[in-house]
Short mmCIF file of C-alpha atoms in Angstrom, two decimals:
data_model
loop_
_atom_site.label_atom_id
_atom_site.label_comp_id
_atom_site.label_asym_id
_atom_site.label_seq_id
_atom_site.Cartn_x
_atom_site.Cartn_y
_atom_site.Cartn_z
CA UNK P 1 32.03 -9.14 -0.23
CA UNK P 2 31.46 -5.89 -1.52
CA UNK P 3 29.64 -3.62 -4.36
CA UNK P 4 30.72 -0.16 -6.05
CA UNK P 5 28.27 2.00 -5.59
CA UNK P 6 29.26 5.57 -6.86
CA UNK P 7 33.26 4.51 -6.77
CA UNK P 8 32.19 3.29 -2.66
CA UNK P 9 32.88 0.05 -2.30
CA UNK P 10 29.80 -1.16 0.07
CA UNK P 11 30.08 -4.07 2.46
CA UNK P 12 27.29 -6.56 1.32
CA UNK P 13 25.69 -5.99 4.45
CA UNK P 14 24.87 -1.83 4.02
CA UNK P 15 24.30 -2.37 0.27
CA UNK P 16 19.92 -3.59 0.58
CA UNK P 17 18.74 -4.65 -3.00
CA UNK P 18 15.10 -4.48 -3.45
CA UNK P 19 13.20 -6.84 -6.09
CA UNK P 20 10.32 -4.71 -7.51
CA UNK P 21 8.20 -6.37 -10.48
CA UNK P 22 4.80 -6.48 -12.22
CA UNK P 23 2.48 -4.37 -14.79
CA UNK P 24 2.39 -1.16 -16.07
CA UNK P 25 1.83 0.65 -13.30
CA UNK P 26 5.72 -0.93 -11.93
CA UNK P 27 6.96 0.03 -15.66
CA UNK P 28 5.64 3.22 -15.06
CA UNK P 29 2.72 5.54 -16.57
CA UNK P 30 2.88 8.35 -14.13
CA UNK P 31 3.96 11.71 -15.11
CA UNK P 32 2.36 14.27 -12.43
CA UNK P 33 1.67 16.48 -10.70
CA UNK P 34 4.34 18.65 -12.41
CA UNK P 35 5.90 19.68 -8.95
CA UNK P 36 6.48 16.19 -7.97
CA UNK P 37 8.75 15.88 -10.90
CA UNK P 38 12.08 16.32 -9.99
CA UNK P 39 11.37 13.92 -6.94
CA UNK P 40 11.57 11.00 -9.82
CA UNK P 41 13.07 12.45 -12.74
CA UNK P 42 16.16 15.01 -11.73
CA UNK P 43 16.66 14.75 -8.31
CA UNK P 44 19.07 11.50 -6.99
CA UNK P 45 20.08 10.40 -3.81
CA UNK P 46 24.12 9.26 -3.23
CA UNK P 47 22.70 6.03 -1.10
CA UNK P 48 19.60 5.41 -3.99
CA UNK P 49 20.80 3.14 -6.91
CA UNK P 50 19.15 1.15 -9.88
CA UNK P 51 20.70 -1.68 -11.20
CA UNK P 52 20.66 -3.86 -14.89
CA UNK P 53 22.17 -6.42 -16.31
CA UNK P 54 25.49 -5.56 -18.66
CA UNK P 55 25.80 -2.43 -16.76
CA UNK P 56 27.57 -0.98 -13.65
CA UNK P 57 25.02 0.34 -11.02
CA UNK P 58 23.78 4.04 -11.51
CA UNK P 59 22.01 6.00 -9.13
CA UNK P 60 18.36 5.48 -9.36
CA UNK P 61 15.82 7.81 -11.65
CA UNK P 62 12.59 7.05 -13.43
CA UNK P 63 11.51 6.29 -16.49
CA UNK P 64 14.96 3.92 -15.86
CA UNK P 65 14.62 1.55 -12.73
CA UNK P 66 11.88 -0.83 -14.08
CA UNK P 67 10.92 -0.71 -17.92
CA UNK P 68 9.07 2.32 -19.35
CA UNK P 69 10.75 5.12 -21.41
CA UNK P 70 9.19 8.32 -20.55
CA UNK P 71 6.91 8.22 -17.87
CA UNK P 72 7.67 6.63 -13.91
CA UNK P 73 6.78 4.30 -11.57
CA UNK P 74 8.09 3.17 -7.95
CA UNK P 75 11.34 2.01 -8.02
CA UNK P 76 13.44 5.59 -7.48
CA UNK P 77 11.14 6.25 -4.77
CA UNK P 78 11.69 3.08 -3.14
CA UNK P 79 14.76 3.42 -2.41
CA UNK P 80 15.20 7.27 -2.19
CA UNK P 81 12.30 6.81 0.78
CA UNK P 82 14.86 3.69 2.08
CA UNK P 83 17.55 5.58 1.87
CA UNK P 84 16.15 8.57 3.65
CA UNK P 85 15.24 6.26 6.17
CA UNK P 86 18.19 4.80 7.16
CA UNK P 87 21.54 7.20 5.78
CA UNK P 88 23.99 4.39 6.91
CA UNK P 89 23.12 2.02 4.14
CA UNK P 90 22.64 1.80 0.10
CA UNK P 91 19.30 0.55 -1.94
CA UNK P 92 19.34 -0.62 -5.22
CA UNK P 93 16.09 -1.48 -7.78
CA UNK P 94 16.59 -3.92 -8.88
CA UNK P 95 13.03 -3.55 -10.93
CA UNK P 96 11.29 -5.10 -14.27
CA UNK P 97 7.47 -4.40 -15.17
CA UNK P 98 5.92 -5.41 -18.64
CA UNK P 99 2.47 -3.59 -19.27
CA UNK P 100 -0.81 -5.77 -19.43
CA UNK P 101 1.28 -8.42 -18.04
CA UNK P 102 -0.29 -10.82 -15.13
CA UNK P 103 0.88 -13.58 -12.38
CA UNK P 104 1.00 -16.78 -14.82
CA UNK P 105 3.45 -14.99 -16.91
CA UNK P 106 6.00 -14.22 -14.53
CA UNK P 107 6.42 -17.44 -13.06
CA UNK P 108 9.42 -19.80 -14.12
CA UNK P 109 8.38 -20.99 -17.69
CA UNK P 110 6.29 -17.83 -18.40
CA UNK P 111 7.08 -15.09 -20.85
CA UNK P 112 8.86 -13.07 -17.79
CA UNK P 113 11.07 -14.54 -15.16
CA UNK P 114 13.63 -14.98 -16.93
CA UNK P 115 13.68 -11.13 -17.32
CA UNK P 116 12.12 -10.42 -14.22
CA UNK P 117 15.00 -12.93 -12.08
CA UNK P 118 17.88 -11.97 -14.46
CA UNK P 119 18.88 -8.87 -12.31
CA UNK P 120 18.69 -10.21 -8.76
CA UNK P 121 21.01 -13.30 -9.93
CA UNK P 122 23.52 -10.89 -11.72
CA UNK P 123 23.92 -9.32 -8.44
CA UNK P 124 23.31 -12.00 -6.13
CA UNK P 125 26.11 -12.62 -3.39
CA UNK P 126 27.13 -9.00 -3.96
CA UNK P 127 23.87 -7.78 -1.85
CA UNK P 128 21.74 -8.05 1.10
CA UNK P 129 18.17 -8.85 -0.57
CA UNK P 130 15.80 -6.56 1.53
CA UNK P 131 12.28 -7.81 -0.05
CA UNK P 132 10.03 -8.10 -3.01
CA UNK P 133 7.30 -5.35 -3.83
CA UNK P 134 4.50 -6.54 -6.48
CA UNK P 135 2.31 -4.52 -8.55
CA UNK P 136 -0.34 -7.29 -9.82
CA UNK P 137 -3.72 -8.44 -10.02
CA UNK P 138 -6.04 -6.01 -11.96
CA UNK P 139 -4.48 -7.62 -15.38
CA UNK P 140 -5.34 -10.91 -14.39
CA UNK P 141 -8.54 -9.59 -16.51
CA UNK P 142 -6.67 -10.62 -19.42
CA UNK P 143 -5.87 -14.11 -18.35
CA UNK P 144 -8.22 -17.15 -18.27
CA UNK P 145 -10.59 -17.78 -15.75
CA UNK P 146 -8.09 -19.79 -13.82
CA UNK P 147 -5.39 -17.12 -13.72
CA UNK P 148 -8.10 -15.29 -11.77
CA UNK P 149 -9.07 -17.92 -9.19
CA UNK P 150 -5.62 -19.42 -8.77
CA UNK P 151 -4.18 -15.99 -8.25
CA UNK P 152 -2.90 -16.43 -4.25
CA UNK P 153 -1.85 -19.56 -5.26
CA UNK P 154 0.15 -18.12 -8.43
CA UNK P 155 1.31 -15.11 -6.60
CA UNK P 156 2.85 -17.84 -3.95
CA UNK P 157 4.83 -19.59 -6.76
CA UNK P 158 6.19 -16.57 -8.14
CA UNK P 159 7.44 -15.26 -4.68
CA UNK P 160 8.84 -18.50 -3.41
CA UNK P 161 10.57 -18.76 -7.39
CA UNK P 162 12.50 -15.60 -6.78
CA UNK P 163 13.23 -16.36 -3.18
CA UNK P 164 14.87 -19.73 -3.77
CA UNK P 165 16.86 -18.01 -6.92
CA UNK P 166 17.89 -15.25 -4.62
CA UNK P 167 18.62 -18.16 -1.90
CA UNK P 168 16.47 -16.47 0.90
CA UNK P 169 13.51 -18.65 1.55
CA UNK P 170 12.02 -15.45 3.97
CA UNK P 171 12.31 -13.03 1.86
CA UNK P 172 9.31 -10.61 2.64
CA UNK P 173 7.23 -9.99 -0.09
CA UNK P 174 4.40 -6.59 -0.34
CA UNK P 175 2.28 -6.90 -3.04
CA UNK P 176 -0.69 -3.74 -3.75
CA UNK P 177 -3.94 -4.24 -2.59
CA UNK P 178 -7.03 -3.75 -5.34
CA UNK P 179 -6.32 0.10 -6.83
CA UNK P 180 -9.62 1.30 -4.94
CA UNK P 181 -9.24 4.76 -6.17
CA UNK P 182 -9.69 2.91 -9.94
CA UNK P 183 -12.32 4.58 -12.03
CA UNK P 184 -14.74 3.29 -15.07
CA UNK P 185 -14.38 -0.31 -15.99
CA UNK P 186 -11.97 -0.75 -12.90
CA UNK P 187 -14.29 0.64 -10.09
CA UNK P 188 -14.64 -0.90 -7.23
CA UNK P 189 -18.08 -2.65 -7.32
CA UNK P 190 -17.14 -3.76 -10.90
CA UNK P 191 -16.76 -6.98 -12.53
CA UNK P 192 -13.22 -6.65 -12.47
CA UNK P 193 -12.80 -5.63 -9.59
CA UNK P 194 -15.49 -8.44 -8.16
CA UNK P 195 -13.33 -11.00 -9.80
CA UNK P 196 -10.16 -10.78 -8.40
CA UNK P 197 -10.54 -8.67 -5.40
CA UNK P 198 -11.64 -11.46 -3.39
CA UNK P 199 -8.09 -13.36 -4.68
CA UNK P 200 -6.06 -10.58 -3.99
CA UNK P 201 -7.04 -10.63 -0.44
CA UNK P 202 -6.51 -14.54 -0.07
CA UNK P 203 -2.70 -14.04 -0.89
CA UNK P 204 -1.26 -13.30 3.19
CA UNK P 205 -3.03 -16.52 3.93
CA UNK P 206 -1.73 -18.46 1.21
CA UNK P 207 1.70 -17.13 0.89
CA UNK P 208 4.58 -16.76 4.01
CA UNK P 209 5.88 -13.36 4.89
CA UNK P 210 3.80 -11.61 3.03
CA UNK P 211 1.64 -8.21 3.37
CA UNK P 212 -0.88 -6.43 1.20
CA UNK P 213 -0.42 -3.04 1.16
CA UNK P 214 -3.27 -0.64 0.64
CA UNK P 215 -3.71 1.56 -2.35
CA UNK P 216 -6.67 3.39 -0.82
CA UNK P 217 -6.25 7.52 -1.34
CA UNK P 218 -3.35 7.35 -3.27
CA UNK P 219 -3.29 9.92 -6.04
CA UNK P 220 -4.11 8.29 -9.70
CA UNK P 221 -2.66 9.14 -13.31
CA UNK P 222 -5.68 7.88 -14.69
CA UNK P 223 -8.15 5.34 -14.41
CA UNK P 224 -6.02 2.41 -13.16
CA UNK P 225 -2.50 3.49 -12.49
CA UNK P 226 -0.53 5.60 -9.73
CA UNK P 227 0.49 8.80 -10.08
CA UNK P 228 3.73 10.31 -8.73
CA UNK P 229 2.64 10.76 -5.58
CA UNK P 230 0.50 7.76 -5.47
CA UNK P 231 3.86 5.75 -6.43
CA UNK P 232 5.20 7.62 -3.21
CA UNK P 233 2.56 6.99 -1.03
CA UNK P 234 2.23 3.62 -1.77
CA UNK P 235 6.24 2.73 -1.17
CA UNK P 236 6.54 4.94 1.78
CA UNK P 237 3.11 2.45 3.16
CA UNK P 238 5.13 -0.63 2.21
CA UNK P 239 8.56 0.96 3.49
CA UNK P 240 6.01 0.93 7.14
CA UNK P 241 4.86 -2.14 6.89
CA UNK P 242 7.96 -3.70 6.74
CA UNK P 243 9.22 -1.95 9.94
CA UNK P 244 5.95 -2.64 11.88
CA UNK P 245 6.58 -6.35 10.74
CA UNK P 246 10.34 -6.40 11.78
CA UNK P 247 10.91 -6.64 8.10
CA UNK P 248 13.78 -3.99 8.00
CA UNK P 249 16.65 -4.78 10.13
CA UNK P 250 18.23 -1.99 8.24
CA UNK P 251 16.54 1.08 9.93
CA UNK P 252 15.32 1.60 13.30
#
């Protein structure tokens, strides 16, 4: 089996298809430093693509690879920094984010996995599925009580959701730590953060092949979300994990 990529027809096997969901900060809010720009907005990779239902693949470039219309998130530095990584293979975004949104509503009967899952089963048997990046938990603020203290245990039904849609039951899945650089209502210390930092950090135990990756020193848009280079220091930290985990088979 094979995909086009670029008029290449990849083997399955070099052609790595990442599943990268959540809030607004995986829509994308970020739109500095200036320099970091063309990074994420101009600048694409021949091995970096972004994929969507009802369309061919295209190579990867924010505000396009997960939801938001003018500003970016992670997905074109996902797989620019996995393509870098390993120049053999292709990466494709496969990426959906919906701002405000929280764990309950992208599980199967929520208000989002049918969006969220409708990419990675368009493309499904065409790929190699490489993993599942999460940006959640600070909206669970706008859930119920219960969305906050069931959130490793909704965070594990999400994760094994897409991984029995995708058909790989080991799929690893990275999800942020608590945004510790967050400022004002966010801080750490904070009620929100009180609440569901504690939940956050229950998910590796609760869920299989997973990792928290930590947000701490990354550089911040504004009070709660990434900036550009936060969005590319966080992926290149998850890109890391996965290799110190054996995670990547991909890249050496």
């Amino acid at each position: 089996m094979t995909i086009n990529l670029g008029g290449v027809d990849v083997p399955r096997e070099h052609a790595i298809a990442f599943i990268h969901i959540g809030h607004s900060n995986m829509a994308g809010r970020a739109t500095r430093p200036q320099s970091s720009r063309p990074f994420h907005f101009t600048e694409t990779h021949p091995h970096a693509f972004m994929y969507h239902p009802g369309s061919a693949p295209e190579l990867a470039i924010e505000p396009k690879t997960a939801g938001d219309t003018d500003a970016g998130g992670p997905g074109t530095a996902l797989v620019k920094e996995a393509a870098m990584l390993a120049p053999d293979y292709y990466f494709i975004s496969l990426g959906f984010g919906w701002p405000s949104a929280y764990c309950s509503q992208f599980v199967p009967g929520g208000l989002y996995y049918d969006k969220l899952i409708a990419a990675p089963k368009a493309i499904k048997g065409r790929v190699t599925f490489g993993g599942i990046f999460i940006y959640l938990g600070i909206t669970e603020r706008h859930g119920t009580a219960a969305d906050r203290s069931g959130f490793a245990e909704c965070i594990n039904t999400l994760v094994t959701a897409i991984r029995n849609d995708v058909g790989e039951p080991t799929l690893p899945a990275l999800m942020n730590d608590y945004e510790v650089e967050a400022s004002g209502e966010f801080v750490v210390g904070g009620a929100v953060a009180n609440a569901i930092r504690p939940e956050i950090e229950r998910c590796p135990s609760v869920v299989s092949n997973f990792a928290l990756v930590s947000a701490e020193g990354v550089g911040m848009q504004d009070d709660h979300h990434f900036n550009l280079d936060g969005h590319r220091t966080w992926v290149q930290r998850a890109l890391a994990t996965m290799k110190d985990k054996g995670w990547r088979p991909w890249a050496p």
